[in-house]
Short mmCIF file of C-alpha atoms and ligand atoms in Angstrom, two decimals:
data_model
loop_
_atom_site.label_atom_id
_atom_site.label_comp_id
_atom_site.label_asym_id
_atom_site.label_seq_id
_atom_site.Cartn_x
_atom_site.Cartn_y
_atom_site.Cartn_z
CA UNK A 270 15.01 -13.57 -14.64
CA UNK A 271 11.16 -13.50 -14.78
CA UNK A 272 9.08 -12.98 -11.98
CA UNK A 273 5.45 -13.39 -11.86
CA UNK A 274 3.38 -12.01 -8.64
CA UNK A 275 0.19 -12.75 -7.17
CA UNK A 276 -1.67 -10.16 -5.23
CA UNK A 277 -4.91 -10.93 -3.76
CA UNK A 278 -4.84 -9.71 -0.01
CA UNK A 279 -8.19 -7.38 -0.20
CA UNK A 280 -10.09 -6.27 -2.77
CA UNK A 281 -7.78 -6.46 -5.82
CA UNK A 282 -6.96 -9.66 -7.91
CA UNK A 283 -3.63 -8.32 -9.50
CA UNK A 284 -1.17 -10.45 -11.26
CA UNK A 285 2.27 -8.80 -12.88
CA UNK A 286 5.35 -10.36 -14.75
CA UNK A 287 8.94 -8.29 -13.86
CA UNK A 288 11.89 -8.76 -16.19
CA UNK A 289 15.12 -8.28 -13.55
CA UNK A 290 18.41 -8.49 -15.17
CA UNK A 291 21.56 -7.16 -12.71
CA UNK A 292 19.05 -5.11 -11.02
CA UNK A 293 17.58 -3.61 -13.85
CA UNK A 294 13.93 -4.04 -13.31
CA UNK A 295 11.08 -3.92 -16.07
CA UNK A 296 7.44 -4.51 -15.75
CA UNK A 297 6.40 -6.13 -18.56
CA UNK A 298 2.58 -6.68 -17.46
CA UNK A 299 0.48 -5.43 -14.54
CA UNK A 300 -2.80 -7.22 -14.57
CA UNK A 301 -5.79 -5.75 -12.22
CA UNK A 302 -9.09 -6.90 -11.29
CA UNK A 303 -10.50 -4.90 -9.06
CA UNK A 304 -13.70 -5.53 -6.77
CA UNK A 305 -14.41 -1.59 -5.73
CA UNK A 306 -18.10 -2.08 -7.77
CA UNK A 307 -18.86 -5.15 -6.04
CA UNK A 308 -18.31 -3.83 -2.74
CA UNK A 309 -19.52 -0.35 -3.26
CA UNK A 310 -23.21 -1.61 -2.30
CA UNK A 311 -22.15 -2.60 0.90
CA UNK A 312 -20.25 0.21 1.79
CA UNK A 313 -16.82 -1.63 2.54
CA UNK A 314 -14.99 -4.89 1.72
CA UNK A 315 -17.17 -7.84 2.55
CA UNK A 316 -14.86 -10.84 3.05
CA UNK A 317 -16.32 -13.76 1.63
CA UNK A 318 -17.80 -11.84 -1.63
CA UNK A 319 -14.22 -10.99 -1.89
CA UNK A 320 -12.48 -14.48 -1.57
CA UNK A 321 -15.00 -15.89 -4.22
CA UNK A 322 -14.24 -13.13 -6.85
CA UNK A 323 -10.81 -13.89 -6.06
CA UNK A 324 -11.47 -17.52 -6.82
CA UNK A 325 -13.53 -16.71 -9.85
CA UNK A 326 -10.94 -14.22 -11.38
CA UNK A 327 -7.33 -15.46 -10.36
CA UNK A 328 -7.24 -17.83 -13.73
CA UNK A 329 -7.90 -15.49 -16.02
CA UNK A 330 -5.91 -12.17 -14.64
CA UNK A 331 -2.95 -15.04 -14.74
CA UNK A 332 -3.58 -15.73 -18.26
CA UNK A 333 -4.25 -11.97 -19.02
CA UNK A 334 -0.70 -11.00 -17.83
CA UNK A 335 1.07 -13.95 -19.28
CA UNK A 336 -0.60 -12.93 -22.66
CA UNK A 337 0.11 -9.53 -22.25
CA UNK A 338 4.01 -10.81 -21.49
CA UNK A 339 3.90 -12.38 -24.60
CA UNK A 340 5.17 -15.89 -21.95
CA UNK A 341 4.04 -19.22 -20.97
CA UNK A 342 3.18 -20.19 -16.89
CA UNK A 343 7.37 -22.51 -18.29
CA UNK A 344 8.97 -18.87 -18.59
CA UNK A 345 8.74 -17.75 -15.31
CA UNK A 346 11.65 -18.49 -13.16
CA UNK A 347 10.16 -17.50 -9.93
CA UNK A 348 6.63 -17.38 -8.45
CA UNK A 349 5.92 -14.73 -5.50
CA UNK A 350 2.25 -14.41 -3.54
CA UNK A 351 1.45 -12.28 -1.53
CA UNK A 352 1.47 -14.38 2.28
CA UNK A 353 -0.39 -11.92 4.09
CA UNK A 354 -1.36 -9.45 6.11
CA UNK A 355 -4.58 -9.33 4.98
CA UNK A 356 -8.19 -10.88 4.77
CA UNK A 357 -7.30 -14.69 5.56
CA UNK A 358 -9.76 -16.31 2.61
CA UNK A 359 -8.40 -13.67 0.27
CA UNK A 360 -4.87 -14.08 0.94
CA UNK A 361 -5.80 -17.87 0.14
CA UNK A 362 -6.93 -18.13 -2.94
CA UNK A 363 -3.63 -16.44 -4.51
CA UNK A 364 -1.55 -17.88 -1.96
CA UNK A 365 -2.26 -21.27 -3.05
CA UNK A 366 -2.80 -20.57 -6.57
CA UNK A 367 0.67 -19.21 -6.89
CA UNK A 368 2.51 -22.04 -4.91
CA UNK A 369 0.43 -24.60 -7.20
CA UNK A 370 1.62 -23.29 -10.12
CA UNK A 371 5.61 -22.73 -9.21
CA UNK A 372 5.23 -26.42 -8.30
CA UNK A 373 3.65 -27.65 -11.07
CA UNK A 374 6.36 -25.63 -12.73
CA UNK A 375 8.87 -26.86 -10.51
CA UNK A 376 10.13 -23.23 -10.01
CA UNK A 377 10.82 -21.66 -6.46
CA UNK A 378 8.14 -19.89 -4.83
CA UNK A 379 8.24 -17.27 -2.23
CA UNK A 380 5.77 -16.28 -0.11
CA UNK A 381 5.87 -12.65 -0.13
CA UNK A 382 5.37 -9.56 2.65
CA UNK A 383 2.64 -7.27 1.49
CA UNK A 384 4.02 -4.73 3.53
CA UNK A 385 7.66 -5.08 1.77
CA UNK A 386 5.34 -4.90 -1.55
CA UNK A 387 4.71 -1.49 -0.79
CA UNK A 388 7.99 -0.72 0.47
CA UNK A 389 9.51 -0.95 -2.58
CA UNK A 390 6.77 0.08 -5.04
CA UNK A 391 8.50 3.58 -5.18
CA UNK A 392 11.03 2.04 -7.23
CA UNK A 393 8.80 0.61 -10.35
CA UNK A 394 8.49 2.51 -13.62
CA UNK A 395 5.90 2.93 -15.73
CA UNK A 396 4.94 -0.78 -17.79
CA UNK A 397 8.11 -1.04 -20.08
CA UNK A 398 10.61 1.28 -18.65
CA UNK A 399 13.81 -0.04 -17.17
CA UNK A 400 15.12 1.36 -14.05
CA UNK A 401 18.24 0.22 -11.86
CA UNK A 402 17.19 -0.86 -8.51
CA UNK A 403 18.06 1.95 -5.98
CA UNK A 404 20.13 0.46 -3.46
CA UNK A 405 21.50 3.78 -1.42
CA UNK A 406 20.72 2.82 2.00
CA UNK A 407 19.18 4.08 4.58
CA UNK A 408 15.53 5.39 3.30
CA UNK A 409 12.65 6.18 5.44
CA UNK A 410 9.31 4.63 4.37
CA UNK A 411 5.86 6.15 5.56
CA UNK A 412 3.87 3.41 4.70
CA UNK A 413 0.25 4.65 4.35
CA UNK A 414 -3.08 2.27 2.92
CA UNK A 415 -6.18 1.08 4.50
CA UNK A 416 -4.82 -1.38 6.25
CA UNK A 417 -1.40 0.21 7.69
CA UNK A 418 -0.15 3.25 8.98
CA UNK A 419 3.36 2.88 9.71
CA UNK A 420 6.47 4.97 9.80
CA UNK A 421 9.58 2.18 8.91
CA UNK A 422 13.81 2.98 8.60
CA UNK A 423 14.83 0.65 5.74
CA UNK A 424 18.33 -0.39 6.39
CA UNK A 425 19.54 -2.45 3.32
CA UNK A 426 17.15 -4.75 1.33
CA UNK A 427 15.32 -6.56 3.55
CA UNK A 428 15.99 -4.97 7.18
CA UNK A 429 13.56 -2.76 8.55
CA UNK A 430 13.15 -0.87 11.57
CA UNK A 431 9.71 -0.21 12.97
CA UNK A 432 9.76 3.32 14.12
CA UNK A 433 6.27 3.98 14.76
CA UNK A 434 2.51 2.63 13.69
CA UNK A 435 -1.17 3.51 13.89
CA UNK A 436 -2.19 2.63 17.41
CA UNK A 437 -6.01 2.06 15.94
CA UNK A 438 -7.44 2.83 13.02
CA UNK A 439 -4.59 3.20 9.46
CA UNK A 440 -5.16 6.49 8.39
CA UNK A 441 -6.72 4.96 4.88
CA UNK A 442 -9.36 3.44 6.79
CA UNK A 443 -10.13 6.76 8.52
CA UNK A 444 -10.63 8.46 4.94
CA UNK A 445 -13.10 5.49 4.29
CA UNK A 446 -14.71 6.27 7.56
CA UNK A 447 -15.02 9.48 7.18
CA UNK A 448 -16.80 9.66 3.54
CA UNK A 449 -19.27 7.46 4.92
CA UNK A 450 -19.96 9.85 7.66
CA UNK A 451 -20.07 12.51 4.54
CA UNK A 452 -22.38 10.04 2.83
CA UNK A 453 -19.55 9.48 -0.37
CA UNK A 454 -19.04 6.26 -1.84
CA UNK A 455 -16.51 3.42 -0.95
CA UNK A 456 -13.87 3.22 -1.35
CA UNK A 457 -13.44 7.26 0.41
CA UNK A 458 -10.14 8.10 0.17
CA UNK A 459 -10.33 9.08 -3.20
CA UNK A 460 -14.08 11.19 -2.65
CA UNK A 461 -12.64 12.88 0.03
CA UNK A 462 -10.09 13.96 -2.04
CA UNK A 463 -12.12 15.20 -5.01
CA UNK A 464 -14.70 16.84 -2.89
CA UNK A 465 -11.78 18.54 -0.48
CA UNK A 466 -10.60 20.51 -3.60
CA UNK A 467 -13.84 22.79 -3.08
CA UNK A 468 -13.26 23.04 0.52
CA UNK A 469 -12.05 25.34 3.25
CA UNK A 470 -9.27 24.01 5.27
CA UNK A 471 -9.22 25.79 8.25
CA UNK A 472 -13.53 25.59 8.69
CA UNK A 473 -13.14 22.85 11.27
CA UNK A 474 -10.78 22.74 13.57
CA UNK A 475 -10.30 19.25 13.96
CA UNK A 476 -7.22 17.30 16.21
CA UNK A 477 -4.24 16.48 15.25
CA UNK A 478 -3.79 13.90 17.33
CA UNK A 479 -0.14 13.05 18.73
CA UNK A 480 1.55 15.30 16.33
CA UNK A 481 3.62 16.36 19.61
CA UNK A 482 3.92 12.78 20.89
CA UNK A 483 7.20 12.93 20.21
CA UNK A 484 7.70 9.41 19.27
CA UNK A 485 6.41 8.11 15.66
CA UNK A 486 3.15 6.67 16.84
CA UNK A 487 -0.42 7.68 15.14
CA UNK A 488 -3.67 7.60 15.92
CA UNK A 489 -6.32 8.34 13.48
CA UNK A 490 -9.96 6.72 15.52
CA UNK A 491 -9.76 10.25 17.78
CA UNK A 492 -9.77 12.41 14.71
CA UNK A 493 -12.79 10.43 13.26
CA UNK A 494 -14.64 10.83 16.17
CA UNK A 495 -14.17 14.34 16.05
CA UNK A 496 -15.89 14.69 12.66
CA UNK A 497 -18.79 12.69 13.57
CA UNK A 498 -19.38 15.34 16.53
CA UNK A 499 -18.62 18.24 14.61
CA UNK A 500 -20.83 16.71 12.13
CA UNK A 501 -23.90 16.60 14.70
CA UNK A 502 -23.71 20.07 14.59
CA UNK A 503 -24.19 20.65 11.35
CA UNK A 504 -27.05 20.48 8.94
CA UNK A 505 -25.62 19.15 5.83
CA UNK A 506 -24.45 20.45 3.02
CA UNK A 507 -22.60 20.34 -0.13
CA UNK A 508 -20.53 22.97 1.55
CA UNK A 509 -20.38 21.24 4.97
CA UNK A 510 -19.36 17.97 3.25
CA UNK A 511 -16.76 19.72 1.08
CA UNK A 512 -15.39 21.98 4.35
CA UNK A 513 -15.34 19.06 6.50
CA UNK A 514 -13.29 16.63 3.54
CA UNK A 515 -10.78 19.15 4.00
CA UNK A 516 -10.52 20.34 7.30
CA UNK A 517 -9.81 15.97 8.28
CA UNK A 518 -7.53 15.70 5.02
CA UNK A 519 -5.46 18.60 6.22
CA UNK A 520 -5.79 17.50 9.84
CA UNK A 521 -4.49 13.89 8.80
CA UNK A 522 -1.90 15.43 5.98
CA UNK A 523 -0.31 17.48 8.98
CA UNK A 524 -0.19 14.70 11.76
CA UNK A 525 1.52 12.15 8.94
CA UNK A 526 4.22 15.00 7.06
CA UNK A 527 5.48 16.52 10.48
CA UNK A 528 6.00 12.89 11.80
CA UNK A 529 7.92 11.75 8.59
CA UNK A 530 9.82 14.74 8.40
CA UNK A 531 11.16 14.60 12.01
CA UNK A 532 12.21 10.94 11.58
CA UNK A 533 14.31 11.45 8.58
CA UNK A 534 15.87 14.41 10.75
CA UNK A 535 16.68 12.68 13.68
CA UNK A 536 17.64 9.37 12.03
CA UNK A 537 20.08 11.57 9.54
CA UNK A 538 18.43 9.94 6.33
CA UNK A 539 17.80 12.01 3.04
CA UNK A 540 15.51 10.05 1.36
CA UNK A 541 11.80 8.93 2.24
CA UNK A 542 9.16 7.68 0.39
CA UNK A 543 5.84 7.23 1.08
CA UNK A 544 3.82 4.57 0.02
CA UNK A 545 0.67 2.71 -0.20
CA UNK A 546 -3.28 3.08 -1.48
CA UNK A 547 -3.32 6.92 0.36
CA UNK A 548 0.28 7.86 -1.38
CA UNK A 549 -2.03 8.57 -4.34
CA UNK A 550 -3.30 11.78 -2.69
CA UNK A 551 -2.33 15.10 -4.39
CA UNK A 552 -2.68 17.10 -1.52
CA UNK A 553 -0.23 14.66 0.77
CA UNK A 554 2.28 14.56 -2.33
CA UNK A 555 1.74 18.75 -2.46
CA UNK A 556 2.46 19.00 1.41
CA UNK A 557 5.73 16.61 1.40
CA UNK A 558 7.21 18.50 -1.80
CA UNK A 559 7.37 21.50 0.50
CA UNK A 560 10.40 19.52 1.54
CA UNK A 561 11.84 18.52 -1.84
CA UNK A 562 14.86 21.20 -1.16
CA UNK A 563 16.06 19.23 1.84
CA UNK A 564 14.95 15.50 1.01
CA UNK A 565 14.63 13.65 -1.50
CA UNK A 566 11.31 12.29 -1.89
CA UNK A 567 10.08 9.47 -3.33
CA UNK A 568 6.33 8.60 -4.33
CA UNK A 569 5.11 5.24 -6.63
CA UNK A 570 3.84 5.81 -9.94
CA UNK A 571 0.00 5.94 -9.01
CA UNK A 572 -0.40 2.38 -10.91
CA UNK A 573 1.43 1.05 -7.59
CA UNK A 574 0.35 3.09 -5.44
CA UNK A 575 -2.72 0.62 -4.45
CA UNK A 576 -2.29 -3.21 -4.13
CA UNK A 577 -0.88 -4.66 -7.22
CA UNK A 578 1.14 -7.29 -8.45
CA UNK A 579 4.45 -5.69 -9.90
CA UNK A 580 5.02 -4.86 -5.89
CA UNK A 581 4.94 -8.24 -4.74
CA UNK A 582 7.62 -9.85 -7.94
CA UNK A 583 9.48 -6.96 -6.81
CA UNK A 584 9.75 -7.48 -2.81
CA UNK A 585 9.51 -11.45 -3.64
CA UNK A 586 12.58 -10.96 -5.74
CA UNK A 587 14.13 -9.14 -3.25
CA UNK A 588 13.19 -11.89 -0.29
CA UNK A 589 14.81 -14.09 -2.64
CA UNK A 590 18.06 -12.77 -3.41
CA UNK A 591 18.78 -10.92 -0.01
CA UNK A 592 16.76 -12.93 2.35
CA UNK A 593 17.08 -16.45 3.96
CA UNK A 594 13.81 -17.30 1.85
CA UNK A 595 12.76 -21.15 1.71
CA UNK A 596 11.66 -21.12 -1.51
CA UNK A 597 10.79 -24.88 -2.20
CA UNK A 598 8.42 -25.66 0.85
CA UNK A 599 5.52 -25.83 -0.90
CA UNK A 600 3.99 -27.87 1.14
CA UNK A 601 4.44 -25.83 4.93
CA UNK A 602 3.60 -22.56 3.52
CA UNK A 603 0.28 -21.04 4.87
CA UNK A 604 -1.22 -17.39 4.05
CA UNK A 605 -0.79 -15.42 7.27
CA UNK A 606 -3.44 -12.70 7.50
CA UNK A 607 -1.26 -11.35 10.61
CA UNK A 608 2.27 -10.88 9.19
CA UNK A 609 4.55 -8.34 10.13
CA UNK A 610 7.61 -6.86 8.39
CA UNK A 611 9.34 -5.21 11.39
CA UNK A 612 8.78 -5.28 15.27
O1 LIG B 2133 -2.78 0.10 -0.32
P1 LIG B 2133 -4.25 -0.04 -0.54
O2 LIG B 2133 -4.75 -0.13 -1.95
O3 LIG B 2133 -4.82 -1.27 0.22
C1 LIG B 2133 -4.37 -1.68 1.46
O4 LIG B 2133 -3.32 -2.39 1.53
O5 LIG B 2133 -5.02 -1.24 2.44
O6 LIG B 2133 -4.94 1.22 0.19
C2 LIG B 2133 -6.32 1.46 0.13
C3 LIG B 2133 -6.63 2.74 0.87
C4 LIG B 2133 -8.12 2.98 1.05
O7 LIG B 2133 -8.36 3.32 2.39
C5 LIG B 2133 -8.39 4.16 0.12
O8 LIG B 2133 -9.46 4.97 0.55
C6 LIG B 2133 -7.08 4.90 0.20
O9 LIG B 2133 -6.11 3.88 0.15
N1 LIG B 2133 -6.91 5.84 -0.91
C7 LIG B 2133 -6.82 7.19 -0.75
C8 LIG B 2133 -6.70 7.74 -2.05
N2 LIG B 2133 -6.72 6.72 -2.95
C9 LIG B 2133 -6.84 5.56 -2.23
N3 LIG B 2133 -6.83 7.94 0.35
C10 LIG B 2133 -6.72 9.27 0.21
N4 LIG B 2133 -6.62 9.88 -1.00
C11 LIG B 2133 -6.60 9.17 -2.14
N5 LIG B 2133 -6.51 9.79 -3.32
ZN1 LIG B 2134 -1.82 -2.67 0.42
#
């Protein structure tokens, strides 16, 4: 079965063709067009900039994958888009693109859970590889991006448990926030990153806020705010901006590991994976594989860790073939910008 996905709920116009054959999954293309230059100049995503380059690109990254498949739009058996959450005109232009073409095609669509998208990315290999789908129930997911903080128990394909989310800011958008304060470029997880290599840890001593909370809630705005007036103290530096990138990464690394950690312990589960644009930070991947001895965990190949196609044909497929998915209402389906996955 081929499965083409549309991803265009931010910043990134992604397209990706999966080959899935008794849950043997292969990516055979994983288109990306992404807007980061665009919106570096204004410091953040601006909405409608984004929906037009979404509009201008969303032909040609479809015909780029296809090619790259070596298929025609007739191949593909099933159509997935991403349905939301995300930026409402965004989530438009590939949510309608995609159910235009599966009918057109007259193919099934489904209109797919960006949140389940990342979910599952963990289990994608590299562009060619083939790979069984992982089906040993129950997994943890920390689900961590710019838009989403949460802490989910994944039951069987396609039941979740909510255990705990951000109750403000996602912690991706507090490393955005927080290289601005710094003065580094958008997007800032991946600055703070760099620049927290030269850093000392322990310089500021920043909050961790509800790491004792004792349920699996987060909140990241408290711990921004705590730069900024640490920051008024300080005349900047190289050394201030390096110090301070990783005193908040460590504060943020801590808050997010001990949380995971104690869910998989008190919900008996051996595997988590953690997922999403901020799963592509070394030092979060160092600070979980202190625990590889007593869980096993999982992280995406850092092609899907950010938004991408290949995630959505995968959790589309998956809405498919486990859920109660009414794939041939082409005509009711809307892009949601508010979707959930789990309450
Ligand atoms: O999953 P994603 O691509 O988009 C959303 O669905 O939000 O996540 C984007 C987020 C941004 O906040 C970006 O700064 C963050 O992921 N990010 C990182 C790193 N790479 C991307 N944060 C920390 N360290 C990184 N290396
Ligand atoms: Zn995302």
């Amino acid at each position: 079965m081929k499965i083409l996905g549309i991803e265009t709920s931010c910043d990134e116009t992604a397209v990706a063709v999966l080959d899935i054959t008794d849950k043997h999954v292969t990516v055979t293309c994983n288109a990306i067009s992404s807007q980061i230059e665009i919106h570096r100049q204004y410091g953040g995503v601006v909405p409608e900039v984004a929906a037009r380059e979404h509009a201008r690109q969303i032909i040609p990254i479809i015909d780029t994958a296809l090619d790259t498949a070596g298929l025609g739009l007739r191949d593909i058996d099933l159509f997935c888009a991403t349905q939301g959450p995300g930026l409402m005109t965004s989530l438009m232009v590939g949510f309608e693109t995609g159910k235009t073409v599966a009918y057109a095609n007259k193919k099934p669509f489904i209109a797919t859970n960006h949140i389940a998208g990342h979910v599952y990315s963990w289990m994608l290999k590299p562009l060619g590889e083939t790979v069984q789908l992982d089906s040993a129930f129950p997994w943890i997911v920390l689900i961590v991006s710019g838009g989403h903080t949460e802490i989910i128990l994944v039951k069987d394909f396609g039941v979740y448990e909510l255990l705990g989310k951000t109750c403000d800011d996602a912690v991706g958008e507090a490393f955005d926030k927080t290289a601005k304060m710094l003065g580094l470029p958008y997007p800032g997880g991946p600055q703070i990153s760099k620049v927290a290599l030269q850093g000392d840890r322990k310089k500021f001593n920043l909050p961790r806020p509800m790491i004792d909370s004792g349920d699996y809630a987060f909140s990241f705005a408290g711990l921004k705010t705590a730069v900024r007036y640490a920051l008024e103290k300080e005349s900047i530096s190289e050394k201030v901006i390096a110090d301070m990138a990783a005193s908040f990464e460590q504060a943020a690394v801590d808050v997010l590991v001990k949380k995971t950690i104690k869910s998989a312990t008190e919900y008996d589960v051996s595997t988590i994976a953690v997922v999403g644009g901020v799963a592509a930070n070394r030092y979060l991947r160092e600070a979980f594989a202190v625990y590889d001895s007593e869980y096993t965990i999982r992280f995406p190949e850092m092609a899907y860790t950010g938004d991408n196609g290949a995630m959505i044909a995968l959790a589309g497929y998956i809405q498919h073939t486990y859920g109660s998915e009414n794939a041939g209402e082409y005509a009711t389906l809307r892009a949601y910008p508010n979707l959930r996955l789990a309450s």
